[in-house]
Coordinates of N, CA and C in Angstrom, one line a residue:
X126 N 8.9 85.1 -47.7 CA 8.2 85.1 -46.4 C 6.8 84.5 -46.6
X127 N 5.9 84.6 -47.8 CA 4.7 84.8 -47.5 C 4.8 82.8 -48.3
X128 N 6.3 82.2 -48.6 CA 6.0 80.9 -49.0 C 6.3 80.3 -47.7
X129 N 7.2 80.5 -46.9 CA 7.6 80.3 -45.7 C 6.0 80.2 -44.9
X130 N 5.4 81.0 -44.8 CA 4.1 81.1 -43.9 C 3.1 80.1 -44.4
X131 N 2.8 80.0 -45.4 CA 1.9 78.8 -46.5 C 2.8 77.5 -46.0
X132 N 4.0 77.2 -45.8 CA 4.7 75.8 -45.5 C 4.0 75.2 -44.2
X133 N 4.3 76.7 -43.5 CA 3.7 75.9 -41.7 C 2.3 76.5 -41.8
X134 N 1.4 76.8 -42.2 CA 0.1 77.1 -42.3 C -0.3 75.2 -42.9
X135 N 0.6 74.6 -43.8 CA 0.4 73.5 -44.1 C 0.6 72.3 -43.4
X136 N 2.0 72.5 -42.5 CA 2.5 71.4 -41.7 C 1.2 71.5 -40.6
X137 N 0.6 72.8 -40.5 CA -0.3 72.7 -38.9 C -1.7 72.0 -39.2
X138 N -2.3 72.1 -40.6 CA -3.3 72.2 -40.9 C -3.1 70.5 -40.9
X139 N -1.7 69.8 -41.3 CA -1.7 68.1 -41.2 C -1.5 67.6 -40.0
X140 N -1.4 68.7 -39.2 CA -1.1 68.3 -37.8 C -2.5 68.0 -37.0
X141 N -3.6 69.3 -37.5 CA -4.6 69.3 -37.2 C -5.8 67.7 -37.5
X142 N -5.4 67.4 -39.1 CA -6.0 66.7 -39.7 C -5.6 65.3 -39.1
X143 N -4.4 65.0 -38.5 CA -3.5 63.5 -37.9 C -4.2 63.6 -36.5
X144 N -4.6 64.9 -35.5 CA -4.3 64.4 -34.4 C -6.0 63.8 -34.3
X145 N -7.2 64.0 -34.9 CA -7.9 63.2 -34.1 C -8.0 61.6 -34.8
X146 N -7.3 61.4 -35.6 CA -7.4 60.0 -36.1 C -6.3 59.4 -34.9
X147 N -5.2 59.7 -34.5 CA -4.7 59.8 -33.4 C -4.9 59.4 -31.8
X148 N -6.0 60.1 -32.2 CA -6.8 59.9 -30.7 C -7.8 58.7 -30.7
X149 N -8.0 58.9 -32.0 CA -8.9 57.6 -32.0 C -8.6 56.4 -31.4
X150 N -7.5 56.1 -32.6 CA -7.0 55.0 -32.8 C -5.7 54.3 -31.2
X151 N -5.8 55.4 -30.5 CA -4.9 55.3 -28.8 C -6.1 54.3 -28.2
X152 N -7.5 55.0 -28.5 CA -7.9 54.0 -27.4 C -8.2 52.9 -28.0
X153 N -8.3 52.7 -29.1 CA -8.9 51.6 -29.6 C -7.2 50.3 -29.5
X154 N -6.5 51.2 -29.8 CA -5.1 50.2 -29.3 C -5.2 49.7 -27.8
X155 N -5.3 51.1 -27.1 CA -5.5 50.3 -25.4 C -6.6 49.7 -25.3
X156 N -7.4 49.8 -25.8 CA -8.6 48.4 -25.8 C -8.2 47.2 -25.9
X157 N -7.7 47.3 -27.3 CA -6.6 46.3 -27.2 C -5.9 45.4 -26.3
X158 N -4.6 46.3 -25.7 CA -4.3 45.6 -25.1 C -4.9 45.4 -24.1
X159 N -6.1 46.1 -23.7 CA -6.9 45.7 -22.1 C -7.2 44.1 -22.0
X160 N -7.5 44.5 -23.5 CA -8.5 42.9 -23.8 C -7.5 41.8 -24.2
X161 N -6.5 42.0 -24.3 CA -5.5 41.2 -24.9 C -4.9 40.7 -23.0
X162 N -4.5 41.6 -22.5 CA -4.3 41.6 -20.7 C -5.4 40.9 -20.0
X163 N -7.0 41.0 -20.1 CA -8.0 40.1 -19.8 C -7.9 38.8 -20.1
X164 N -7.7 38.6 -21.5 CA -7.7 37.0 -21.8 C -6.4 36.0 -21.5
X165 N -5.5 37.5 -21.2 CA -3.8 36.7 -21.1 C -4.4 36.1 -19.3
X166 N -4.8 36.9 -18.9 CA -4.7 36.7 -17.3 C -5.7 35.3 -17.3
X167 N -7.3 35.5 -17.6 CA -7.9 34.0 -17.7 C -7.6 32.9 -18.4
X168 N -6.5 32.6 -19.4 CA -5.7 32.1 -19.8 C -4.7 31.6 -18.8
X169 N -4.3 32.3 -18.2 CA -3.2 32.2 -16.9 C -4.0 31.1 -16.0
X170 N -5.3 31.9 -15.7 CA -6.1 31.4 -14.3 C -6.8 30.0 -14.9
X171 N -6.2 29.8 -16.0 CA -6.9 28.2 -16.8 C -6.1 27.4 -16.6
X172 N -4.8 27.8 -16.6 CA -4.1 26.7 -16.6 C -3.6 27.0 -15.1
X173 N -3.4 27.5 -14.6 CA -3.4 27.4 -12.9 C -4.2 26.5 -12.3
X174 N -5.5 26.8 -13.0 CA -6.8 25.7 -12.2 C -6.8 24.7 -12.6
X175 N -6.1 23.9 -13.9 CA -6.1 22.8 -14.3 C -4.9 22.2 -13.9
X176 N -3.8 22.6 -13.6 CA -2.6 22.2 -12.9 C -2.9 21.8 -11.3
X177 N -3.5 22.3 -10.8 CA -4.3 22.5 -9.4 C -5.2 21.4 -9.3
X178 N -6.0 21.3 -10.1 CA -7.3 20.3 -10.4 C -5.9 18.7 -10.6
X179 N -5.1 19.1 -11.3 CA -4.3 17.9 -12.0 C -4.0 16.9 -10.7
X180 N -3.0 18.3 -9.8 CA -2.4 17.7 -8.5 C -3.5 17.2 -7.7
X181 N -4.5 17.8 -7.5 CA -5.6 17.5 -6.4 C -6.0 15.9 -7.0
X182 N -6.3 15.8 -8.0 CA -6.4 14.6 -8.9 C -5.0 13.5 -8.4
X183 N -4.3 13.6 -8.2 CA -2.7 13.0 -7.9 C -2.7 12.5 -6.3
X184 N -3.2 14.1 -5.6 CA -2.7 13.8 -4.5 C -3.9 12.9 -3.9
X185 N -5.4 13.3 -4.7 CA -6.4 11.9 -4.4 C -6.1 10.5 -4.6
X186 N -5.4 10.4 -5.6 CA -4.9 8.8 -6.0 C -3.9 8.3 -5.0
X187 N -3.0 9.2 -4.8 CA -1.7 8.6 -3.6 C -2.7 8.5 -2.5
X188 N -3.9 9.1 -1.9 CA -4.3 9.1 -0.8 C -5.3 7.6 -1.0
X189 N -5.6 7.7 -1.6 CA -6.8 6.3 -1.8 C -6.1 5.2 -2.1
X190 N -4.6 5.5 -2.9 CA -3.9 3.9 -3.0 C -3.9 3.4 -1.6
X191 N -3.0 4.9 -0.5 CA -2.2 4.2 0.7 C -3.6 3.6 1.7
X192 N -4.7 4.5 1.3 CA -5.9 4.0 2.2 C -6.6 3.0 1.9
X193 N -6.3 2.0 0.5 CA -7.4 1.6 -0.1 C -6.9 0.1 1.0
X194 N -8.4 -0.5 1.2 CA -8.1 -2.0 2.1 C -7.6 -2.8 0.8
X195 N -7.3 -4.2 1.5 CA -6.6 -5.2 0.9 C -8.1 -5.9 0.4
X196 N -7.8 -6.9 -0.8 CA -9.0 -7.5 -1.5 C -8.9 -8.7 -0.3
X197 N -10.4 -9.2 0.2 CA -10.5 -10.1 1.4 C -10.7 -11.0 0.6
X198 N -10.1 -12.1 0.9 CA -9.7 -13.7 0.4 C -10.7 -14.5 1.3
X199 N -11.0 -15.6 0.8 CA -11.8 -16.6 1.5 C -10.2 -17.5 2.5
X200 N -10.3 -18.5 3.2 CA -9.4 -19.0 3.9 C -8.9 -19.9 2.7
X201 N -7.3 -19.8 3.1 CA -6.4 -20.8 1.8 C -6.5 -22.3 2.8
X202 N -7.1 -22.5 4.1 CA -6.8 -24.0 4.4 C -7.4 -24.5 4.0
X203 N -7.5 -25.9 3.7 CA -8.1 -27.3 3.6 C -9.3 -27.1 4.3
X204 N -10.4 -27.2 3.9 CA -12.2 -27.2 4.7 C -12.0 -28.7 5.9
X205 N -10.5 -29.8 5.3 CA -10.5 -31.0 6.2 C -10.2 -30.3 7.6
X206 N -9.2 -29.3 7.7 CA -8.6 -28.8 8.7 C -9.4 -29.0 10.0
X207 N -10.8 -27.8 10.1 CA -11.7 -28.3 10.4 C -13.4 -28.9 11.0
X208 N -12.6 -29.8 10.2 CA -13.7 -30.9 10.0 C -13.9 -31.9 11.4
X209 N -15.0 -31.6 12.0 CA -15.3 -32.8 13.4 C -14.3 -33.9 13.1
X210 N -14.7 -35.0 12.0 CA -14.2 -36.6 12.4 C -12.7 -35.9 12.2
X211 N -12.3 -35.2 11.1 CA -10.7 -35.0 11.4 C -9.9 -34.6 12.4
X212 N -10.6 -34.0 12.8 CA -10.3 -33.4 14.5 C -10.1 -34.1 15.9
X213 N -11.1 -35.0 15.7 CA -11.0 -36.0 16.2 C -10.3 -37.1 16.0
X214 N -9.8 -37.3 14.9 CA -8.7 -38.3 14.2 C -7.3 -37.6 14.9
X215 N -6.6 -36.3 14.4 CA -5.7 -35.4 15.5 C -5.6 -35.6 16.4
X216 N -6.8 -35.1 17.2 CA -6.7 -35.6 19.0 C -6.3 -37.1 19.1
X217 N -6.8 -37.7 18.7 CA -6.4 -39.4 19.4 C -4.7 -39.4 18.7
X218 N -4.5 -39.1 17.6 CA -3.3 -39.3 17.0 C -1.8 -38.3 18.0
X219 N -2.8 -37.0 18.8 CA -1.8 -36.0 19.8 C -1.5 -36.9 21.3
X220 N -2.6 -37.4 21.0 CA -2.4 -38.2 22.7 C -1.2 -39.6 22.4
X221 N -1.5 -40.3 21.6 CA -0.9 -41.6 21.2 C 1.0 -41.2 21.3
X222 N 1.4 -40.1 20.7 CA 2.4 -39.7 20.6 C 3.1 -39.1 21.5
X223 N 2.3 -39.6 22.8 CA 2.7 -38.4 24.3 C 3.8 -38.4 24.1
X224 N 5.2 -37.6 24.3 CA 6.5 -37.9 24.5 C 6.8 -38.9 24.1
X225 N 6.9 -38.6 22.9 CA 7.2 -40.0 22.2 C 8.1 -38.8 20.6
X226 N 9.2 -37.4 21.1 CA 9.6 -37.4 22.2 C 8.9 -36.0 22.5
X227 N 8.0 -35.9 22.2 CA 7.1 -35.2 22.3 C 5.7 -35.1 21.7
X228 N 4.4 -35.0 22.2 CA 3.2 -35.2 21.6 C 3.5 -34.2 20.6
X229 N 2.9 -34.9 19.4 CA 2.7 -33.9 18.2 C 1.2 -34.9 17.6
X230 N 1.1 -34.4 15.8 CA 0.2 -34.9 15.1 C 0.9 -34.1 13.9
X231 N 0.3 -34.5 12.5 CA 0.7 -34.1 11.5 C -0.6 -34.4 10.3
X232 N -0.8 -32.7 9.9 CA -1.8 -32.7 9.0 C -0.9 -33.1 7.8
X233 N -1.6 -33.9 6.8 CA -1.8 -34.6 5.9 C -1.8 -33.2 4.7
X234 N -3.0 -32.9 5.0 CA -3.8 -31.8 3.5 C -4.4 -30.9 4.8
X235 N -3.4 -29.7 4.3 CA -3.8 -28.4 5.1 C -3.8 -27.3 4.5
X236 N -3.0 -27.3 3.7 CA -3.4 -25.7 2.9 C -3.6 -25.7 1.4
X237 N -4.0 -25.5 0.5 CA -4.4 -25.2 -0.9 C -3.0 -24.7 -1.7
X238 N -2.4 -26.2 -2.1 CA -1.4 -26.0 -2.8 C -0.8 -24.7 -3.6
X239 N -1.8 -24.6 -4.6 CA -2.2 -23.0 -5.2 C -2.4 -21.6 -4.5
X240 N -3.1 -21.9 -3.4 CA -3.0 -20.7 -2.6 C -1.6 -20.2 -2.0
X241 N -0.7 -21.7 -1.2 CA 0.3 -21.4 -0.6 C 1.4 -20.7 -1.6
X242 N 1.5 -21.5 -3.0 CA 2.2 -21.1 -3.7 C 2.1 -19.3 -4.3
X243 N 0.8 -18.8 -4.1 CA 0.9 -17.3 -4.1 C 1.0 -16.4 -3.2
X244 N 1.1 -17.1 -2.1 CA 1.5 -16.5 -0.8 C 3.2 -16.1 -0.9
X245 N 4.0 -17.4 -1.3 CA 5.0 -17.6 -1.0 C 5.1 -16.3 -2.7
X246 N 4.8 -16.4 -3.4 CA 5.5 -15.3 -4.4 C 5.1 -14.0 -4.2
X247 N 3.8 -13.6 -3.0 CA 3.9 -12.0 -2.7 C 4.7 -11.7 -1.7
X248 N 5.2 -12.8 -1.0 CA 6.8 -12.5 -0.1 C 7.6 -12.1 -0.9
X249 N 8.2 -12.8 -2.0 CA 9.4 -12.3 -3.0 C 9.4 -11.5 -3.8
X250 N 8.3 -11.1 -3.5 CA 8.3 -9.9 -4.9 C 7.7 -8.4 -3.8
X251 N 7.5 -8.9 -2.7 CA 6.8 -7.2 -2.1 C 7.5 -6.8 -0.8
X252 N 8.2 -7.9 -0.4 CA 8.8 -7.7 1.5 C 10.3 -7.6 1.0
X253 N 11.4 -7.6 2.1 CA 12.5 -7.7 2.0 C 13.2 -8.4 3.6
X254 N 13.9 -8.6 3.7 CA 14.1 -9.5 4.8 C 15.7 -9.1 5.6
X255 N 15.8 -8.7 6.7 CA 17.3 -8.0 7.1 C 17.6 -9.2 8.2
X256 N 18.9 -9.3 8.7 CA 19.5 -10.0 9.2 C 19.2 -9.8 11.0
X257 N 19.1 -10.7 11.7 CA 18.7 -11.1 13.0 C 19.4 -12.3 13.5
X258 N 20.1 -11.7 14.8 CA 21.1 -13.0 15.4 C 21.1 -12.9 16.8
X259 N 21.0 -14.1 17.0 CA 20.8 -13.8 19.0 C 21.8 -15.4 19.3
X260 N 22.0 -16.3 20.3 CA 22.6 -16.9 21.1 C 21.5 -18.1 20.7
X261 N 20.2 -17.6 20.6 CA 19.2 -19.0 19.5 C 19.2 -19.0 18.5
X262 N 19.2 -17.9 17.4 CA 18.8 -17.6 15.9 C 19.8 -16.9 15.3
X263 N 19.9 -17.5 13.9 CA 20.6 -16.2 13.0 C 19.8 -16.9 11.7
X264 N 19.1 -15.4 11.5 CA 17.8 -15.6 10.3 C 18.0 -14.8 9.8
X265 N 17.1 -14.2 8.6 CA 16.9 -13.3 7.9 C 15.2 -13.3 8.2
X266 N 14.9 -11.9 8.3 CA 13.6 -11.5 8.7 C 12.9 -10.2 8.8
X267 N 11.7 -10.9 8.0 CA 10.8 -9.5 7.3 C 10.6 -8.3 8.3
X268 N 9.9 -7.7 7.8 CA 8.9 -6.4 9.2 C 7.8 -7.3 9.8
X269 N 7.4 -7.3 10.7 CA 5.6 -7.6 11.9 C 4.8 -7.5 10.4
X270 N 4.4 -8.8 10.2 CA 3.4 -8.9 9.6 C 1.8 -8.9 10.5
X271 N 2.1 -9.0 12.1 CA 0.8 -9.0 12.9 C -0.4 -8.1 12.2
X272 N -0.2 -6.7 11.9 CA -1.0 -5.5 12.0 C -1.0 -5.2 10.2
X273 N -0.7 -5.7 9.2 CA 0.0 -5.5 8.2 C -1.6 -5.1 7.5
X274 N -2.1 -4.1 6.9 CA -3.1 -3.9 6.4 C -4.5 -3.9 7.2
X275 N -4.2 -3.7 9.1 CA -4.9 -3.2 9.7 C -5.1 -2.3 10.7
X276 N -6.3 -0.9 10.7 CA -6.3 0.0 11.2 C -5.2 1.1 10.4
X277 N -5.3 0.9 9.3 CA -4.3 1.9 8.3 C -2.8 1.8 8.4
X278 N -2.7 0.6 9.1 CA -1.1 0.1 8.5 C -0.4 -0.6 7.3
X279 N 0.5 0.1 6.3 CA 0.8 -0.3 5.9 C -0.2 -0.8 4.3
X280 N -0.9 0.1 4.6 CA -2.1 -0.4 3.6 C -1.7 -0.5 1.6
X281 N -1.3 0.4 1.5 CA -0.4 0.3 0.1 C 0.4 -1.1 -0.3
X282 N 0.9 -1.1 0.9 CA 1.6 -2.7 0.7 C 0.6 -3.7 1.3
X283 N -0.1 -3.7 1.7 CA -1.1 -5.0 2.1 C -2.0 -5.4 0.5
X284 N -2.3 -4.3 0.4 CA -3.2 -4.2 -0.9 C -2.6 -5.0 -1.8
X285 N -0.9 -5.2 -1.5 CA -0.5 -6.3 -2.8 C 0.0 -7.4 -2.1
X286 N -0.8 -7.7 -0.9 CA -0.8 -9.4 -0.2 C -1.7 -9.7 -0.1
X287 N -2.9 -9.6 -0.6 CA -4.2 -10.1 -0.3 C -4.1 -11.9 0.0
X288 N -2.9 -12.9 -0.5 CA -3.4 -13.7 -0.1 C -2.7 -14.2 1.2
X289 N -1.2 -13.7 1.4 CA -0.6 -13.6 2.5 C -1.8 -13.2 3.9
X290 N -2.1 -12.4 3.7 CA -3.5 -11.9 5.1 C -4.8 -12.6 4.9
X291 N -4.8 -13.5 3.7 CA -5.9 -14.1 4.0 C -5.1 -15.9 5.0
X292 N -4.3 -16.0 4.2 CA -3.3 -17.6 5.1 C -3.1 -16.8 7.2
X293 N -2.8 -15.5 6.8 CA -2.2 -15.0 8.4 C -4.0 -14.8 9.4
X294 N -5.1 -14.5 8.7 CA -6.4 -14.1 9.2 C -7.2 -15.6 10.0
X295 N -6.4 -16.5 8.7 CA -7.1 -18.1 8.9 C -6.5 -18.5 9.9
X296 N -5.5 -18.3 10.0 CA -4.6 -19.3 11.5 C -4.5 -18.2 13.0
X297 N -5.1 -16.8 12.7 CA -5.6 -16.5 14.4 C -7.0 -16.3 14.1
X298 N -8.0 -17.3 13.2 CA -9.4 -17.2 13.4 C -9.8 -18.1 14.6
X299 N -10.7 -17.7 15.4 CA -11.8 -18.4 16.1 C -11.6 -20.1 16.1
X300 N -12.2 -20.2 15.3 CA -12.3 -21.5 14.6 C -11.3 -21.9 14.5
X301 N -9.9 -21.5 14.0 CA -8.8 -22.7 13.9 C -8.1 -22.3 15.3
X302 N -8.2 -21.4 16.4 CA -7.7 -21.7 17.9 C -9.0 -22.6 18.6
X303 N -10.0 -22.3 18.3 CA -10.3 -23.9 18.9 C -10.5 -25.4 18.3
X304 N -9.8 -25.4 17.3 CA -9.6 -26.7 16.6 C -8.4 -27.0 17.6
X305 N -7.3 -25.9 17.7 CA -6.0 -26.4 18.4 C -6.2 -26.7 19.8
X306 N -7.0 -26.4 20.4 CA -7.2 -26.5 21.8 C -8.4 -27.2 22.1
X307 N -8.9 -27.8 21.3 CA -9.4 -29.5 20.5 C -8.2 -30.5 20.8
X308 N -7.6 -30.4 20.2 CA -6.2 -31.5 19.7 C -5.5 -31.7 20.6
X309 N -4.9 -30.6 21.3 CA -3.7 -30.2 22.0 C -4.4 -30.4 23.3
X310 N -5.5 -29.8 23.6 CA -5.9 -28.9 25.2 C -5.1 -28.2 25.8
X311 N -4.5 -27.4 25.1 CA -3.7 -26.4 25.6 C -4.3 -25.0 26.4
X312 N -5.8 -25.5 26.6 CA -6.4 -24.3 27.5 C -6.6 -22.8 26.0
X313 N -6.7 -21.6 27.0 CA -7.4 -20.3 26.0 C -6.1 -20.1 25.5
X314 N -5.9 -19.4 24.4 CA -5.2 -18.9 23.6 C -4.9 -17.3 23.2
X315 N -4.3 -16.8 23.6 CA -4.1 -15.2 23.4 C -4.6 -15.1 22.3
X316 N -5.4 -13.7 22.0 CA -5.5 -12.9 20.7 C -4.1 -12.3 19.3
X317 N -3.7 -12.1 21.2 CA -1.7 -11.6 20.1 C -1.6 -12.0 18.2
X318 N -0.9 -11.6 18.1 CA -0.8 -11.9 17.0 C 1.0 -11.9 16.7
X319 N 1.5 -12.8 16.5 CA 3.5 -13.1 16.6 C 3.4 -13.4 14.9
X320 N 3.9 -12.3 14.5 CA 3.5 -13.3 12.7 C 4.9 -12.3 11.9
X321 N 5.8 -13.4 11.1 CA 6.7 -12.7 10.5 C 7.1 -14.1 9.8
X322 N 7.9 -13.6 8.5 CA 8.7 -14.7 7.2 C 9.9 -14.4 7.9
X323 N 10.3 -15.6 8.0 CA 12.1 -15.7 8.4 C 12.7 -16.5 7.1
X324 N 13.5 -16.3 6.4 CA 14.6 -16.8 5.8 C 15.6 -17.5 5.8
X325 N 16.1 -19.1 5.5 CA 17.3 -18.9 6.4 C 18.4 -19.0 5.1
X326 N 19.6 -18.7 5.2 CA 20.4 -19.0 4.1 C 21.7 -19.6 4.4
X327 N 22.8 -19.9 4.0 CA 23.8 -20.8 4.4 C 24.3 -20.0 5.9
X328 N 24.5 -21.0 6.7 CA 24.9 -20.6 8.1 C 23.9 -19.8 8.8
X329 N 22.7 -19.4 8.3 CA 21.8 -19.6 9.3 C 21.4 -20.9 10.3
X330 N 20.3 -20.0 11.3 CA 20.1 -21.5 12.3 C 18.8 -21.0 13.4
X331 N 18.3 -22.2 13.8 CA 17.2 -21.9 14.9 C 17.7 -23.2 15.3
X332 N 18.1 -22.3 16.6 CA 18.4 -24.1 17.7 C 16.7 -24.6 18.5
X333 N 17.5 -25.6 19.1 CA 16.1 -26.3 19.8 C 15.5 -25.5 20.9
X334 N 14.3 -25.1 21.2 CA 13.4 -24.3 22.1 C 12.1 -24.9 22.3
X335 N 12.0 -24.4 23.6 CA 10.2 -24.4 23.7 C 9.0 -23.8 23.9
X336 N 9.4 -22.5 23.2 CA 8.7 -21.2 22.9 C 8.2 -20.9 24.4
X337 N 9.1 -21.1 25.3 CA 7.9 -20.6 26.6 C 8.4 -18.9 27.1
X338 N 7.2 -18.2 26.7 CA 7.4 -16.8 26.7 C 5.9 -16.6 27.6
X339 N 6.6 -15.8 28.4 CA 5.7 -15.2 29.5 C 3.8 -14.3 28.7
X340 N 4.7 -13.8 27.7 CA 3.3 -13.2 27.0 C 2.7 -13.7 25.4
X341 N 2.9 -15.4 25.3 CA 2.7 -16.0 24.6 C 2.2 -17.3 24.5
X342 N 1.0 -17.6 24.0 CA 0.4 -18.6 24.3 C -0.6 -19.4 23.1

């Protein structure tokens, strides 16, 4: 009996001696994990904010591509285009031809070989062209190039025709509608703007017309 009593006089006395190391070491564990849960969480909130910052970064670039203007070109025509005495050479040359079978004239040197040639390859490589057929035409033909890179149309894609809009800017400028109404005297000229690539491929066609449209001039 009296070894029995010394056994658990001993198990209590290690019971006594375990529990405050025990206690100790609980909070210093949940410290632990507090601090292990703190850094897990702003670890978390790091990469949340850098994923966030990433897209904001992303969704700025798609916004500034689609908004960015097109690079402004000087004019791809000929400086002869013009030019007084050439102008005057046209006119005599539009009159002489009255109905003959119809007045015309024919520029010589009008557009910058080089320039036209990059016009003609940001058509093939940036537009696409769908089929159009009426009782006059059966073409292939692009979207309204009228507005193409103005007032926030289409601006992503304008951005890669800078010289296409500089050739389309030159021929409804100021200056080359009154060169034409020089030549021709066709009176004032609409602002409008009628501007598109037509394509034609086998069995296409444009029959003969005389463009007389009520809101076209």
């Amino acid at each position: 009996r009296i070894v029995k009593i010394a056994k658990r006089l001993r198990v209590l006395l290690f019971l006594v001696l375990l529990l405050p190391a025990a206690i100790v070491s609980a909070p210093a564990s949940s410290e632990r994990h507090r601090q292990s849960g703190i850094m897990g969480k702003r670890a978390a909130k790091g990469v949340a904010g850098e994923s966030k910052r990433r897209a904001g970064d992303n969704e700025g670039s798609a916004k500034s591509a689609k908004s960015a203007k097109p690079a402004k070109l000087g004019s791809p025509l000929s400086p002869l285009v013009l030019d007084a005495v050439f102008v005057k050479k046209q006119k005599a040359e539009f009159e002489r031809t009255a109905k003959k079978p119809y007045s015309h004239c024919i520029f010589q040197e009008f557009c910058n070989t080089d320039r036209l040639r990059a016009v003609h390859d940001e058509l093939v490589n940036n537009l696409s062209a769908n089929l159009k057929e009426s009782d006059l035409f059966k073409v292939y033909q692009t979207c309204d190039l009228a507005n193409l890179g103005c007032n926030g149309v289409l601006m992503e894609l304008a951005a890669k025709m800078p010289e296409l809009i500089a050739l389309r800017d030159s021929l409804y400028s100021d200056d080359f509608k009154a060169m034409i109404k020089e030549v021709t005297g066709c009176g004032e000229l609409s602002d409008a703007v009628d501007c598109a690539t037509n394509l034609h491929t086998t069995g296409c066609h444009l029959l003969c017309h005389d463009d007389v449209i009520g809101t076209r001039k």
